[in-house]
Amino acid sequence: MRYGPAVDRTVLDAVRDAGVDVLSSCEEGFCGTCEVRVLDGEPEHHDRILSAAERERGETMMICVSRCRSARLVLGL
């Protein structure tokens, strides 16, 4: 699936709109249920789980509150 930057939508919203069923729970960035692997691109993190170092590495993201910072974002769903 392709997802481009959107300032008003989370990645979870875009994934659901595309018909992909993914796990989520709190939808506030606290629980980690929606954590997915980032294969390519740069996420814009808004969760309260990942450390600064984990965010810098950009290997995973919580899609319930985060967005896409780069022109392309590839996730391991």
C-alpha positions as a LaTeX table, in Angstrom:
\begin{tabular}{lrrr}
\hline
Residue & $x$ (\AA) & $y$ (\AA) & $z$ (\AA) \\
\hline
Met1 & 0.00 & 0.00 & 0.00 \\
Arg2 & 1.14 & 3.55 & $-0.59$ \\
Tyr3 & 0.79 & 6.30 & 1.99 \\
Gly4 & 1.99 & 9.85 & 1.47 \\
Pro5 & 2.25 & 12.69 & 3.96 \\
Ala6 & $-1.01$ & 13.97 & 5.41 \\
Val7 & $-1.03$ & 16.51 & 8.20 \\
Asp8 & $-4.51$ & 15.66 & 9.41 \\
Arg9 & $-4.45$ & 11.84 & 9.30 \\
Thr10 & $-2.59$ & 9.18 & 11.21 \\
Val11 & $-1.03$ & 6.23 & 9.47 \\
Leu12 & $-3.63$ & 4.03 & 11.18 \\
Asp13 & $-6.41$ & 6.05 & 9.51 \\
Ala14 & $-4.80$ & 5.63 & 6.09 \\
Val15 & $-4.22$ & 1.91 & 6.60 \\
Arg16 & $-7.81$ & 1.35 & 7.68 \\
Asp17 & $-9.13$ & 3.43 & 4.78 \\
Ala18 & $-7.19$ & 1.10 & 2.47 \\
Gly19 & $-9.03$ & $-1.87$ & 3.99 \\
Val20 & $-6.09$ & $-3.30$ & 5.92 \\
Asp21 & $-7.03$ & $-4.80$ & 9.29 \\
Val22 & $-4.39$ & $-3.94$ & 11.91 \\
Leu23 & $-4.36$ & $-4.25$ & 15.68 \\
Ser24 & $-4.86$ & $-1.18$ & 17.84 \\
Ser25 & $-6.17$ & $-0.56$ & 21.32 \\
Cys26 & $-5.75$ & 2.79 & 23.08 \\
Glu27 & $-5.31$ & 4.84 & 19.88 \\
Glu28 & $-3.45$ & 7.44 & 21.97 \\
Gly29 & 0.14 & 6.20 & 21.66 \\
Phe30 & 0.37 & 4.65 & 25.14 \\
Cys31 & $-0.08$ & 0.88 & 24.82 \\
Gly32 & 2.11 & $-0.22$ & 21.88 \\
Thr33 & $-0.49$ & $-2.55$ & 20.35 \\
Cys34 & $-0.24$ & $-0.83$ & 16.96 \\
Glu35 & 3.57 & $-0.94$ & 16.70 \\
Val36 & 4.74 & $-1.79$ & 13.18 \\
Arg37 & 8.11 & $-2.11$ & 11.51 \\
Val38 & 9.21 & 0.73 & 9.22 \\
Leu39 & 10.89 & $-0.70$ & 6.13 \\
Asp40 & 11.50 & 2.58 & 4.30 \\
Gly41 & 10.73 & 6.25 & 4.82 \\
Glu42 & 10.67 & 8.54 & 7.82 \\
Pro43 & 7.88 & 8.43 & 10.40 \\
Glu44 & 6.74 & 11.44 & 12.40 \\
His45 & 6.45 & 10.01 & 15.91 \\
His46 & 3.76 & 11.19 & 18.33 \\
Asp47 & 3.68 & 8.23 & 20.73 \\
Arg48 & 4.81 & 8.07 & 24.36 \\
Ile49 & 6.44 & 4.64 & 24.14 \\
Leu50 & 9.57 & 4.88 & 22.01 \\
Ser51 & 12.74 & 6.39 & 23.44 \\
Ala52 & 14.53 & 9.23 & 21.67 \\
Ala53 & 17.11 & 6.73 & 20.39 \\
Glu54 & 14.40 & 4.40 & 19.04 \\
Arg55 & 12.70 & 7.31 & 17.31 \\
Glu56 & 15.99 & 8.38 & 15.76 \\
Arg57 & 16.59 & 4.87 & 14.40 \\
Gly58 & 13.13 & 4.92 & 12.82 \\
Glu59 & 12.80 & 1.13 & 12.75 \\
Thr60 & 9.31 & 0.98 & 14.28 \\
Met61 & 6.39 & 3.30 & 14.87 \\
Met62 & 3.03 & 3.43 & 16.62 \\
Ile63 & 0.67 & 4.02 & 13.74 \\
Cys64 & $-2.30$ & 5.06 & 15.89 \\
Val65 & $-0.89$ & 8.54 & 16.52 \\
Ser66 & 2.04 & 8.90 & 14.12 \\
Arg67 & 2.25 & 10.28 & 10.63 \\
Cys68 & 4.52 & 10.15 & 7.59 \\
Arg69 & 7.32 & 12.72 & 7.46 \\
Ser70 & 8.87 & 11.60 & 4.16 \\
Ala71 & 7.36 & 11.39 & 0.69 \\
Arg72 & 7.17 & 7.60 & 1.01 \\
Leu73 & 6.58 & 5.28 & 3.96 \\
Val74 & 6.80 & 1.49 & 3.65 \\
Leu75 & 5.55 & $-0.55$ & 6.60 \\
Gly76 & 5.85 & $-4.22$ & 7.49 \\
Leu77 & 2.20 & $-4.93$ & 8.15 \\
\hline
\end{tabular}
